[in-house]
Coordinates of C-alpha atoms in Angstrom, one line a residue:
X885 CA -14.1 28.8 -33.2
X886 CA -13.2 25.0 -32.8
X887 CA -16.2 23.1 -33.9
X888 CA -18.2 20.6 -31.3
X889 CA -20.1 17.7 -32.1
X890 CA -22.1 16.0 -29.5
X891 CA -23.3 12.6 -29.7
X892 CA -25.8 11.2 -27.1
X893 CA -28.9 9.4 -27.1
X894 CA -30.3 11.2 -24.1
X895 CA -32.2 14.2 -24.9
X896 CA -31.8 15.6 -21.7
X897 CA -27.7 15.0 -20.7
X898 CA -27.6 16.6 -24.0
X899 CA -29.5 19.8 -23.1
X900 CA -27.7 19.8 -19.8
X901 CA -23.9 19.8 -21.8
X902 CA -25.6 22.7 -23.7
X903 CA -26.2 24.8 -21.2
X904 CA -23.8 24.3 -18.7
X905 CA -20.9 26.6 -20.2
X906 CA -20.9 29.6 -22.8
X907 CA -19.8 27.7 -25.7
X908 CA -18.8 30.8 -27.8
X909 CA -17.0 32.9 -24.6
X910 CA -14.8 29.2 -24.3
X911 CA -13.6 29.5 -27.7
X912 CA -16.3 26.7 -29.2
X913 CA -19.1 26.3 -31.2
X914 CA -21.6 23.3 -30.8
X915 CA -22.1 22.9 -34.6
X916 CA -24.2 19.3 -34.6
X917 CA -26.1 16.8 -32.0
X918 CA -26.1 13.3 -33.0
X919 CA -28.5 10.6 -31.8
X920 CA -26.7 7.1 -32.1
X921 CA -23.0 6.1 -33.2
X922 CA -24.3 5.9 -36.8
X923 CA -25.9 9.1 -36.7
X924 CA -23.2 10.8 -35.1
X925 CA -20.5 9.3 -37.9
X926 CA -22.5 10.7 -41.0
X927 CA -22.2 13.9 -38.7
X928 CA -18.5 13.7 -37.7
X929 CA -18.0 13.6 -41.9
X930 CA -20.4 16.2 -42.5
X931 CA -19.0 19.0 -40.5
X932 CA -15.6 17.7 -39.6
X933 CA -15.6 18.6 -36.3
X934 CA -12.4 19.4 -34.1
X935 CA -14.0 18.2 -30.9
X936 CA -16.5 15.1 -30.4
X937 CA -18.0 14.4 -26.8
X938 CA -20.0 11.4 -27.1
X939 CA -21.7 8.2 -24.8
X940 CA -20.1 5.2 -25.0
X941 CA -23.6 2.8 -24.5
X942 CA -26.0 4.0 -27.6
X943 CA -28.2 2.0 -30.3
X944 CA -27.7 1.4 -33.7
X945 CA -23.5 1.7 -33.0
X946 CA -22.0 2.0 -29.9
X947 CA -19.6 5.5 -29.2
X948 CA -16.2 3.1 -29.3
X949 CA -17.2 1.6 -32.6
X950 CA -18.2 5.5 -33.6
X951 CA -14.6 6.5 -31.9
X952 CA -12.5 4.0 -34.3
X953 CA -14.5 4.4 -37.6
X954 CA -13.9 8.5 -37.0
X955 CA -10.1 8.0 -36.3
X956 CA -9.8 5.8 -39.7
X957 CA -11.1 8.9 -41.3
X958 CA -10.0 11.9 -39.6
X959 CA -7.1 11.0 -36.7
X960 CA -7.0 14.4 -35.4
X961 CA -10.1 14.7 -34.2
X962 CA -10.5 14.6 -30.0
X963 CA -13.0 12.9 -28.2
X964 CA -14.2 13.2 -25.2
X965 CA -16.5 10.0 -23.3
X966 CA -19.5 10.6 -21.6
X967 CA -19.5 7.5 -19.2
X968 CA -21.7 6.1 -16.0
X969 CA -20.3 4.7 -13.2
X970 CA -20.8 1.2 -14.2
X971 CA -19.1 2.1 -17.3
X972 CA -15.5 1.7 -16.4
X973 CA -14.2 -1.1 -18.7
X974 CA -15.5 0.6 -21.2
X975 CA -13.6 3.7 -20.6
X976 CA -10.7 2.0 -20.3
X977 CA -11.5 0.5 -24.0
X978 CA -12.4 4.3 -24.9
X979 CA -9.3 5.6 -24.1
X980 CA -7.0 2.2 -25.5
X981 CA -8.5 3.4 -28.7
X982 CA -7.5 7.3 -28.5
X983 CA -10.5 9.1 -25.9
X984 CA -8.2 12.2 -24.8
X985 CA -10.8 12.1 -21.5
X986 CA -14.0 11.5 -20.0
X987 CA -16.4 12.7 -17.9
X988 CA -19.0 10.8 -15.6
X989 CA -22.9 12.1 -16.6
X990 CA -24.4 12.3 -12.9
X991 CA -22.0 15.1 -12.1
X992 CA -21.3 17.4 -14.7
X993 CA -20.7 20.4 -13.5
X994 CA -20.0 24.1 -14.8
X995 CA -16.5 24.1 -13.0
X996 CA -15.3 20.9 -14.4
X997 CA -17.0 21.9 -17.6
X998 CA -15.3 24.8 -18.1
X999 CA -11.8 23.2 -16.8
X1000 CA -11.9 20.1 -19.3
X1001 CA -12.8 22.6 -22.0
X1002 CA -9.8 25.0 -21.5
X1003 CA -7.4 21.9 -21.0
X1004 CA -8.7 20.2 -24.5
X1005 CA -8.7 23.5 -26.4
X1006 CA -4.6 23.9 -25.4
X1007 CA -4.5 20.7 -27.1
X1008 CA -6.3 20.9 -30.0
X1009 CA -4.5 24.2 -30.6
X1010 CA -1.0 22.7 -30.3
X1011 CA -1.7 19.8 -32.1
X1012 CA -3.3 21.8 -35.2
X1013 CA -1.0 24.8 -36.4
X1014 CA -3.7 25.4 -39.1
X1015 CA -6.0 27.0 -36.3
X1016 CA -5.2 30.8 -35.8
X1017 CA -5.1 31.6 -32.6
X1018 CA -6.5 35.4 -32.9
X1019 CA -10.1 34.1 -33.8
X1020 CA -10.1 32.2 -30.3
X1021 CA -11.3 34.7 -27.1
X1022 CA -8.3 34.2 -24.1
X1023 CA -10.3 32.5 -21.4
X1024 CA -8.7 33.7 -17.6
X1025 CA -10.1 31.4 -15.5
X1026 CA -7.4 28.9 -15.6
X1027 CA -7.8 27.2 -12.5
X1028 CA -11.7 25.8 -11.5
X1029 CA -13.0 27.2 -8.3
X1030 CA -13.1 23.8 -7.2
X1031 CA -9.4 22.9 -7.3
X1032 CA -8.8 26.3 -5.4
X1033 CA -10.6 25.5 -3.1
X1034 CA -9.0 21.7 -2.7
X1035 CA -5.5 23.8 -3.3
X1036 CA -7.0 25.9 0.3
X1037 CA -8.1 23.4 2.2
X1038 CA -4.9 21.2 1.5
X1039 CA -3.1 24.0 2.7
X1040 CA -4.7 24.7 6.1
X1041 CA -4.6 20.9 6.3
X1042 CA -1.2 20.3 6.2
X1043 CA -0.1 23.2 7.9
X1044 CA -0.4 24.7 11.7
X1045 CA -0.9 28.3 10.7
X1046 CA -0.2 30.8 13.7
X1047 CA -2.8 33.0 12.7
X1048 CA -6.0 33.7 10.4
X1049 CA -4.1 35.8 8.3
X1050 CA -3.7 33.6 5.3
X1051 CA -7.3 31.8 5.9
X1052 CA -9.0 35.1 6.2
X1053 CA -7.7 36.6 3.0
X1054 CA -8.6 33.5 1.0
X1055 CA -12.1 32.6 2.5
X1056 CA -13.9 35.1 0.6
X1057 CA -13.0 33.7 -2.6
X1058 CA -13.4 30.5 -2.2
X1059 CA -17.0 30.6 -1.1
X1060 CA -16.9 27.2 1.1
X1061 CA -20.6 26.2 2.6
X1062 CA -19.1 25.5 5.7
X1063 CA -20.7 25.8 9.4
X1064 CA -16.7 26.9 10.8
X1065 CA -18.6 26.2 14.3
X1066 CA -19.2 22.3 13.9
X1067 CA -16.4 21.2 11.0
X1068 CA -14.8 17.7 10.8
X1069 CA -12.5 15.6 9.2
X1070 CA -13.2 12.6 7.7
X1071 CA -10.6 9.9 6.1
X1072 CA -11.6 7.6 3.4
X1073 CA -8.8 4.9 3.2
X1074 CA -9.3 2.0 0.2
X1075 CA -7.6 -1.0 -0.8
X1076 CA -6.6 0.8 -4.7
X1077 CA -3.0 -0.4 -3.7
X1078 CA -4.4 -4.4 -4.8
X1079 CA -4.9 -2.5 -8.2
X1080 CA -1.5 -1.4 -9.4
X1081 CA -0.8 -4.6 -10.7
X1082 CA -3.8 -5.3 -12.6
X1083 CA -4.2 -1.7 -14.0
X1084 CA -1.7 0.8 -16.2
X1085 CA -1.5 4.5 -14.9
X1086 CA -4.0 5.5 -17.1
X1087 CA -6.5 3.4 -15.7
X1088 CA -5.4 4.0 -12.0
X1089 CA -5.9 7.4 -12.9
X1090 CA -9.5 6.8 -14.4
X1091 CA -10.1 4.5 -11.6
X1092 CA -9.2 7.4 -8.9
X1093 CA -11.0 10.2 -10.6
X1094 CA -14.0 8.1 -10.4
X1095 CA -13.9 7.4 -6.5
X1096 CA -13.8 10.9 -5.4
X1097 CA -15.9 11.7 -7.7
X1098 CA -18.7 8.9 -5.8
X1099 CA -17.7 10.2 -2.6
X1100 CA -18.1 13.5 -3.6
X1101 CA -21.7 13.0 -5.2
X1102 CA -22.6 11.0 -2.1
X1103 CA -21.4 13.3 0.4
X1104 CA -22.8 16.3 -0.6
X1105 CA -26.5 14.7 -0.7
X1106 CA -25.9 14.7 3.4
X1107 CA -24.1 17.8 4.5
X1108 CA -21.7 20.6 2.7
X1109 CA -18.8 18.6 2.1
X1110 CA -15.4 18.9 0.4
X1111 CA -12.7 16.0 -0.9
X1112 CA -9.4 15.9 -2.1
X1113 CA -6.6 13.2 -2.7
X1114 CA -4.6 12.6 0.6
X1115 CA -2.1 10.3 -0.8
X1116 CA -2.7 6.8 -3.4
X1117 CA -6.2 5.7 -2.2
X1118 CA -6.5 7.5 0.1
X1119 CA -9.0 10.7 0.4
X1120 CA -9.5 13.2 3.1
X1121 CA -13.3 14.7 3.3
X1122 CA -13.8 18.2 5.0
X1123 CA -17.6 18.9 6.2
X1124 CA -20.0 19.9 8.6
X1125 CA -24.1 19.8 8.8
X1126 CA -25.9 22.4 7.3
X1127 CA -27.4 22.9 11.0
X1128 CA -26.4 22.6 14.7
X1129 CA -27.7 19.5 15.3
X1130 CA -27.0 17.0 18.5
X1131 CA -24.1 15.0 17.9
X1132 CA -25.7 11.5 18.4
X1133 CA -28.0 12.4 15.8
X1134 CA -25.3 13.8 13.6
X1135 CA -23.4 10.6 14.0
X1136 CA -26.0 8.5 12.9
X1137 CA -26.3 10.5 9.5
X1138 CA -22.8 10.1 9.1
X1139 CA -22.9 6.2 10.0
X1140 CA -25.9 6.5 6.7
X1141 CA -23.0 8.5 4.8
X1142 CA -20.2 6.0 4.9
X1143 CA -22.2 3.1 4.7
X1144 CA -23.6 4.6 1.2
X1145 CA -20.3 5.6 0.3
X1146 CA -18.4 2.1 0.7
X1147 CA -21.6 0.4 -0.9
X1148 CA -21.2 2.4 -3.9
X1149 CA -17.7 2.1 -3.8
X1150 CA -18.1 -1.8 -4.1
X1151 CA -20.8 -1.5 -6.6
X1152 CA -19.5 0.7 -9.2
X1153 CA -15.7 0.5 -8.6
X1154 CA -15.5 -2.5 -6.9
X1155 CA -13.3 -1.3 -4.6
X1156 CA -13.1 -1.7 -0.9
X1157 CA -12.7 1.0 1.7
X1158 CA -13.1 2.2 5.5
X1159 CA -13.7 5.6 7.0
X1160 CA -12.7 7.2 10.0
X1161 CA -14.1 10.5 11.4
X1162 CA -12.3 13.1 13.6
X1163 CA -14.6 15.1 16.6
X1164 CA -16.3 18.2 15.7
X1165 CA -13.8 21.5 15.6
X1166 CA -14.7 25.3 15.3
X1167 CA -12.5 26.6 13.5
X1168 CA -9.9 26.1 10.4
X1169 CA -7.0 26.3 12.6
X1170 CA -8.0 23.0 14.5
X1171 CA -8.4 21.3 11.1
X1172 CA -5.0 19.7 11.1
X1173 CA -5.8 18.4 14.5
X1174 CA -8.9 16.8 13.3
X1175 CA -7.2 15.2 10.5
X1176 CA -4.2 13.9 13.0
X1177 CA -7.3 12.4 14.7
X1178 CA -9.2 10.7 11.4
X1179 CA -5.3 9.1 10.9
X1180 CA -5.4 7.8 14.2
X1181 CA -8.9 6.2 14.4
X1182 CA -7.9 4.7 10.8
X1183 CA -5.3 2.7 12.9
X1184 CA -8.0 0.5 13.8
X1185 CA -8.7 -0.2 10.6
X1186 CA -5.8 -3.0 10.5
X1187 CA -7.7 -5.1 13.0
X1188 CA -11.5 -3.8 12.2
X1189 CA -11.2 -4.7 8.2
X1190 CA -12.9 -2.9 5.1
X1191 CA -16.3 -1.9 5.4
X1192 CA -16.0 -0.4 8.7
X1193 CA -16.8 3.5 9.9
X1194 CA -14.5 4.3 12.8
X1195 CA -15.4 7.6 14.9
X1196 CA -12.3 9.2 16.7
X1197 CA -14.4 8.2 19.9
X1198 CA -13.7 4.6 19.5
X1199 CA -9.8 4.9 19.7
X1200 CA -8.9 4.8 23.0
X1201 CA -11.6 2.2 23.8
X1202 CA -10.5 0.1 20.8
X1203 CA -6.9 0.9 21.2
X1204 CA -6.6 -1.0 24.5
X1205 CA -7.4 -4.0 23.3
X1206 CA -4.0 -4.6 21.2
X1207 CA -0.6 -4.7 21.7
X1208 CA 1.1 -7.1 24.6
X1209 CA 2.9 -9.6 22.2
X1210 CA 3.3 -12.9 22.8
X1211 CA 6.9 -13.3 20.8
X1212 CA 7.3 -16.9 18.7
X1213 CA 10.9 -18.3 18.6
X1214 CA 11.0 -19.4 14.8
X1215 CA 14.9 -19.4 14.5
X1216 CA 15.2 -22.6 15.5
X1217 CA 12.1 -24.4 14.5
X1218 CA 11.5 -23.4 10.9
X1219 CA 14.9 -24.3 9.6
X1220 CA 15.0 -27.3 11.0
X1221 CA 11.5 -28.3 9.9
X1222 CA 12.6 -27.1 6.5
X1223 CA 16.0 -28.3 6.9
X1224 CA 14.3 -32.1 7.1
X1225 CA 11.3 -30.9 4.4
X1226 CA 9.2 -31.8 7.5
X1227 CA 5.8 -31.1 6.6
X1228 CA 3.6 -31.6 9.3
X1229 CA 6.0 -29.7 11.4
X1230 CA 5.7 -26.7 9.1
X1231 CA 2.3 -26.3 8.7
X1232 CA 2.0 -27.1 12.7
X1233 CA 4.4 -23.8 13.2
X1234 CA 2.4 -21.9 10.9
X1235 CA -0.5 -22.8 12.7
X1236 CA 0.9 -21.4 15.5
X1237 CA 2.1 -18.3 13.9
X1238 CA -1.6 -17.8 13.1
X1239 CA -3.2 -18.6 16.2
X1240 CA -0.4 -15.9 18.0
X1241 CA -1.8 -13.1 15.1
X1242 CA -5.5 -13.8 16.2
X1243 CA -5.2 -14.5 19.7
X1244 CA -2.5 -13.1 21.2
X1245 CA -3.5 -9.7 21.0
X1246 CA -0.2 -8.8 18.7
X1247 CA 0.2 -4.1 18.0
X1248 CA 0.4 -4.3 14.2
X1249 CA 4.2 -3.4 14.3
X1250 CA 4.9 -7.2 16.1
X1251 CA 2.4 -8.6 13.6
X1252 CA 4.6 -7.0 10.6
X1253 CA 7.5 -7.8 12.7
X1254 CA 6.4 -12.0 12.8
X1255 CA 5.8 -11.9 9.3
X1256 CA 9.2 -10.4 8.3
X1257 CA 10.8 -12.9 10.3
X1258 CA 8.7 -16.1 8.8
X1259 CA 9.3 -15.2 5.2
X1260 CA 13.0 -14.4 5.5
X1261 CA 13.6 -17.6 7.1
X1262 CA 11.8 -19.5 4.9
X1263 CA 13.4 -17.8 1.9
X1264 CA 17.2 -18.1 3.2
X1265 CA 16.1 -22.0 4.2
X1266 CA 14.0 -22.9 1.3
X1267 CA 16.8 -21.3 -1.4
X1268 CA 17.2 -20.0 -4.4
X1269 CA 14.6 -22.5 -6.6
X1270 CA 11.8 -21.3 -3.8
X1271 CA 12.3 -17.5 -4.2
X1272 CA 12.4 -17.6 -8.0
X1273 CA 9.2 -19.8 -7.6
X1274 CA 7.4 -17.6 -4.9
X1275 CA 8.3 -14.1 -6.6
X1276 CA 6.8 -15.5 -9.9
X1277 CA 3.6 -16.1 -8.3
X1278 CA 3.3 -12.7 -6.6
X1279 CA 4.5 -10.4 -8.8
X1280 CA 8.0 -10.8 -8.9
X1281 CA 8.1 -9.3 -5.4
X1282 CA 9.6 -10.7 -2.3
X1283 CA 6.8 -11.4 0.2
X1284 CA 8.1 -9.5 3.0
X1285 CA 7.5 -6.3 0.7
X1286 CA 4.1 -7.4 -0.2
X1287 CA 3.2 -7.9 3.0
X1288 CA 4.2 -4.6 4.1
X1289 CA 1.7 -2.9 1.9
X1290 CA -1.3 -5.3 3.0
X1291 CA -3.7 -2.6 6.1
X1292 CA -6.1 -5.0 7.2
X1293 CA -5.6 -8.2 9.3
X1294 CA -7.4 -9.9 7.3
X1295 CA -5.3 -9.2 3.9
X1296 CA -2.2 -10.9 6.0
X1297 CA -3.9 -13.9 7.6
X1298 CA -5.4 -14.4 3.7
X1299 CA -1.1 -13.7 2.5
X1300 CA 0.3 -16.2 5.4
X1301 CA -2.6 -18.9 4.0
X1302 CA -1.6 -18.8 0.4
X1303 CA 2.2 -18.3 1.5
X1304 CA 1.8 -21.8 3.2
X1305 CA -0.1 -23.2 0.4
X1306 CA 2.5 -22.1 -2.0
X1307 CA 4.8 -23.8 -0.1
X1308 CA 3.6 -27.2 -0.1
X1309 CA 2.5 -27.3 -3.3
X1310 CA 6.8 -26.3 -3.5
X1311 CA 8.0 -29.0 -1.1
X1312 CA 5.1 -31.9 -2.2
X1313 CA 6.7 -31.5 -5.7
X1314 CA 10.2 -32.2 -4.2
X1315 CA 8.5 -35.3 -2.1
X1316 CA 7.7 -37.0 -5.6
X1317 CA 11.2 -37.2 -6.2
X1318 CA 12.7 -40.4 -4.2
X1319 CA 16.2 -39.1 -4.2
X1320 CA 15.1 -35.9 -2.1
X1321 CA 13.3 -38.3 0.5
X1322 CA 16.0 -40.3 0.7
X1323 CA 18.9 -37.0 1.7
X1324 CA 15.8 -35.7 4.2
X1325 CA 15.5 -38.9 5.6
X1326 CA 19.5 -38.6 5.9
X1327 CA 19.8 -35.1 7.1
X1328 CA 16.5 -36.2 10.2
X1329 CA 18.6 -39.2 11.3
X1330 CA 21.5 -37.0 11.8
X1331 CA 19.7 -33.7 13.5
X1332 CA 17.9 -36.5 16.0
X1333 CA 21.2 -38.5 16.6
X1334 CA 23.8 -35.5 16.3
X1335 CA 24.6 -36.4 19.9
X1336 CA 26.3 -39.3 19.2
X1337 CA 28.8 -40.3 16.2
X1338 CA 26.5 -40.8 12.8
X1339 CA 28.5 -42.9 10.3
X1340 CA 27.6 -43.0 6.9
X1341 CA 27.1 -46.4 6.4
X1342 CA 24.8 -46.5 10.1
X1343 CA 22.8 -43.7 8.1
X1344 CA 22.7 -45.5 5.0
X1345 CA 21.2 -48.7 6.7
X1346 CA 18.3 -47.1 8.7
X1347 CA 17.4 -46.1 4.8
X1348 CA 18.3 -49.4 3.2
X1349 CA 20.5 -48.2 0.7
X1350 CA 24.2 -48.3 0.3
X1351 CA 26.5 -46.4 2.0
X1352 CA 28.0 -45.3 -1.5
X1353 CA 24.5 -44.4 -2.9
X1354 CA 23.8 -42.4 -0.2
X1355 CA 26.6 -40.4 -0.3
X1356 CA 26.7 -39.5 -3.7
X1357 CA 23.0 -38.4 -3.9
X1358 CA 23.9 -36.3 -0.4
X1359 CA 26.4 -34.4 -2.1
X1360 CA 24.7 -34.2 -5.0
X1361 CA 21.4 -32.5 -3.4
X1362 CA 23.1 -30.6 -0.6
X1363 CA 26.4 -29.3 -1.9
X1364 CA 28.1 -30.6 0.8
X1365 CA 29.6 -34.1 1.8
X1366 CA 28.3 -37.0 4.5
X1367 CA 30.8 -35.4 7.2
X1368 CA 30.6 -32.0 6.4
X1369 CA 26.9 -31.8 7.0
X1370 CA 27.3 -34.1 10.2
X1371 CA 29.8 -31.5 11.6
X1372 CA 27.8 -28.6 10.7
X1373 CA 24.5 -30.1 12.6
X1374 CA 27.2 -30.9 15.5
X1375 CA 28.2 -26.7 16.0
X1376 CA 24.8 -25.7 15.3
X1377 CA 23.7 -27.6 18.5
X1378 CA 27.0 -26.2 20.2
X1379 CA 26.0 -22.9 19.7
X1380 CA 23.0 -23.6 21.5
X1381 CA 24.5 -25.1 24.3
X1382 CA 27.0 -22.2 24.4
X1383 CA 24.6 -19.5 24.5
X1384 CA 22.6 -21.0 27.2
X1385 CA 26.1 -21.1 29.4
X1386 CA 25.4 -23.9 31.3
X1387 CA 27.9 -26.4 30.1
X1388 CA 31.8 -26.0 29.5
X1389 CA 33.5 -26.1 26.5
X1390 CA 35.3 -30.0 27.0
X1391 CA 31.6 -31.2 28.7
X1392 CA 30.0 -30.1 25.0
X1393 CA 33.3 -31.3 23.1
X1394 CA 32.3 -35.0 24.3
X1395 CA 28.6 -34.8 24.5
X1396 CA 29.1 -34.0 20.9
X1397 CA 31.2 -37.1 20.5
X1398 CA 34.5 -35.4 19.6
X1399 CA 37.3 -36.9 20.5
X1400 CA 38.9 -34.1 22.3
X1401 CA 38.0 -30.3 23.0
X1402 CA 41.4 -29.0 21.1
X1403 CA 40.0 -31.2 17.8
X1404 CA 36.4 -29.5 18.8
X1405 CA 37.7 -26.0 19.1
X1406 CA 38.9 -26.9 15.4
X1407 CA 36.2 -27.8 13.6
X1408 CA 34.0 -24.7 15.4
X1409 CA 35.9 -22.3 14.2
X1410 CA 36.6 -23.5 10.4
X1411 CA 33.0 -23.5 10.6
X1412 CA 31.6 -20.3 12.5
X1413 CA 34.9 -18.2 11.9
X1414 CA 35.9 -18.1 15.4
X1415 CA 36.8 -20.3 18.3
X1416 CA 34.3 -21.4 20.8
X1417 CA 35.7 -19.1 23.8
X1418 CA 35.6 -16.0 21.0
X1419 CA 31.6 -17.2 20.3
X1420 CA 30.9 -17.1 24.5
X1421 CA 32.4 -13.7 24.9
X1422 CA 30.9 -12.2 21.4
X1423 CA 26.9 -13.4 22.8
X1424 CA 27.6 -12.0 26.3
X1425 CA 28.7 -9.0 24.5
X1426 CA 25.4 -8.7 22.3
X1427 CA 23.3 -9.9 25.4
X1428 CA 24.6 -6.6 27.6
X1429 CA 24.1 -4.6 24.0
X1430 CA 20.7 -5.5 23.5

């Protein structure tokens, strides 16, 4: 027998843990009960115990301090933390120092008894070759009732069965307090994803064990209701009342359910989530339709925000009110407000940007779509100093990949606002240097005079500095010389003219200021790649593509 030693300052959990399981049929013996982390240390040397389940909160020493002192003596022993929901940084502590698992008081169950007792017992046995294996009964119940039945439903969830076949032969067994006349499918969707960063797999694992273990306390005190894990942080809930009731009245209970549920989410977790709830169904066949449904009401969620509970009725309603983009041309006016380090133009474009996203009833897909488009350009325009700077301060990632992971509306305008922020604090540093001000100062008379001939030394005078200063700091801060740059402003605004087809290629040779259309032709294609004729023919082509 492998000897137990339980440590709890709660008469009654401890009478509970007593008599959930039969301690000897399992392969244990419950040889001690402690009182308090000091107690229960004078105990743990006493009878040497191979198995400790202890709280963590208790007087006189707390079960952590217990934990470590017991470790110094004896590192083989196993423990096993009795924690509350509140209790979660000090699980995490727990297990830093060694806890091989944990399990939350206010459900404590025979199944998940029995299950964290075989699971520790294959431990202690491989981890101790002194133990003889003979003495110790074979336990056959490998696999809890309740992961069966999560095992079932996932099944019939995620698969359109033909027939009953396979559902009839397993029903029996898994002994589900269902009403199969009035099921549904709810979806509880949260925002874990913010937490991968902060937390190791361990605790994301702790953390996730812990919400589904809320839901599953909360649910059930409202109708016969079973979870499991749909995907990370996301949780799919199976249940129907315990009665035929009307479905206005059902509804409301529900609305009571989900409120509890994201409250105590907050509260204990502090996580934040939304539900969505599928129409009633009769039958375990139409459960995978009833999930497709829950996924589509949680659609909304993007627009709705945390907190909300979404019934399937609401789509079509809801649905109608997004979607008819109104599309912002940023290729041209962000790099050339960056191009000039233009500030008040920037944050007047993302002002826009923002004002399209709340008012210009944008799907989510264009809304993604905007943002991708924003951050690239700002990226490829702001260069290589600005994306080691911006990855640094969110996680090494680029934005457009954080952004992608962000559900709610509210999570991206929040993004775009510190992404601006960012930003200028990145460009205001750059405006304390004078020698930047001076080359932007450059670069703005040229872009606003690039129809005419800009000379160096006409440039250099509107700044009052030599000609020769200015171009050494030019070259110095752009990589490029004086007449290089003026050139490359000059095709940019060539290509414009030559996509929009209303000019010829000599009338935008000499509104350019070149001296002739051959010398032009040139100087386009040494910097584009190809001639201006080639350009023409390549945008038709792309225009009758697209």
């Amino acid at each position: 027998m492998l000897k137990v030693l339980l440590v709890e300052d709660e008469t009654l959990v401890k009478v509970g843990i007593n008599s959930l399981v039969n301690w000897r049929d399992m392969g244990f013996k419950v040889v001690a009960e402690g009182s308090n982390g000091e107690h229960g240390l004078s105990l743990i040397k006493e009878y040497q115990p191979d198995l400790v389940i202890t709280d963590i909160v208790m007087p006189k020493m707390n079960g952590i301090d217990m934990m470590r002192k017991a470790k110094e003596y004896n590192p083989d022993i196993t423990f096993i933390i009795l924690s509350s929901y509140n209790e979660f940084d000090l699980v995490k502590q727990a297990m830093k120092y060694g806890a091989w698992d944990y399990i939350l008081k206010l459900n404590i169950s025979e199944e998940s008894m029995k299950e964290m007792l075989i699971n520790v017992k294959e431990k202690i046995i491989s981890s101790n070759k002194k133990i003889n294996d003979e003495t110790m009964p074979i336990v056959y119940d490998t696999q809890s009732t309740s992961i069966m039945r999560q095992e079932f439903l996932k099944s019939i969830l995620e698969n359109n069965f033909d027939d009953r076949k396979y559902i009839d032969a397993k029903l029996p067994s898994m002994k589900l307090e269902l009403n199969e006349a009035m099921m549904k499918v709810g979806l509880v969707n949260t925002n874990l994803y913010l937490s991968e960063s902060k937390y190791n797999d361990k605790d994301l694992k702790l953390l996730d064990f812990m919400i589904i273990e809320i839901l599953n306390e909360i649910g059930n005190e409202f109708f016969n209701c079973y979870f499991l894990k749909l995907s990370f942080g996301a949780y799919v809930m199976v249940f129907s009342p315990e009665v035929p009731a009307k479905a206005q009245e059902t509804n409301g209970q529900i609305k009571i359910m989900g409120n509890t549920m994201l409250e105590m989410l907050k509260k204990y977790v502090n996580i934040d989530a939304a539900i969505s709830i599928s129409d009633t169904y009769d039958s375990y066949l139409s459960l995978p339709q009833a999930l497709a449904q829950a996924k589509e009401a949680m659609d909304i969620l993007f627009y709705k925000g945390y907190g909300s509970i979404i019934f399937f009725d609401d789509v079509s309603e809801k649905n109608s009110s997004y979607g008819g983009s109104k599309q912002i041309n940023l290729k041209e006016s962000l790099p050339k407000a960056i191009e000039i380090c233009d500030l008040t133009l920037i944050n007047n474009i993302f002002d826009s940007i923002v004002y399209n996203i709340q008012s210009a009833n944008m799907s989510k897909h264009e809304i993604y779509e905007l943002c991708n488009q924003t951050f690239c350009l700002c990226d490829i325009h702001l260069g290589e100093e600005w994306q080691i700077d911006s990855k640094a301060q969110i996680e090494d990632k680029p934005a457009v990949e954080t952004v992608y992971k962000l559900q709610t509306l509210r999570e991206i305008l929040e993004f775009i606002k510190n992404y601006r922020n960012r930003m200028n604090n990145f460009l205001g540093r750059k405006h304390d240097d004078e020698k930047h001000n001076l080359v932007w100062g450059a670069k703005k008379y040229i872009i606003n005079n690039c129809m005419g001939t800009p000379k160096l030394k006409e440039v250099a005078d509107s700044l009052n500095i030599s000609a020769g200063y200015l171009s050494s700091i030019f070259t110095k801060y752009t990589g490029m010389c004086f007449t290089d740059y003026v050139n490359k402003v000059k095709i940019d605004e060539a290509k414009k003219m030559l996509k929009d087809g209303q000019r010829k290629i000599y009338e935008i040779s000499y509104l350019l200021g070149y001296e002739n259309a051959c010398y032009f032709s040139k100087i386009f294609k040494k910097i584009t790649g190809c001639s201006p004729t080639e350009f023409v023919k390549n945008t038709v082509s792309d225009n009758l593509y697209n």
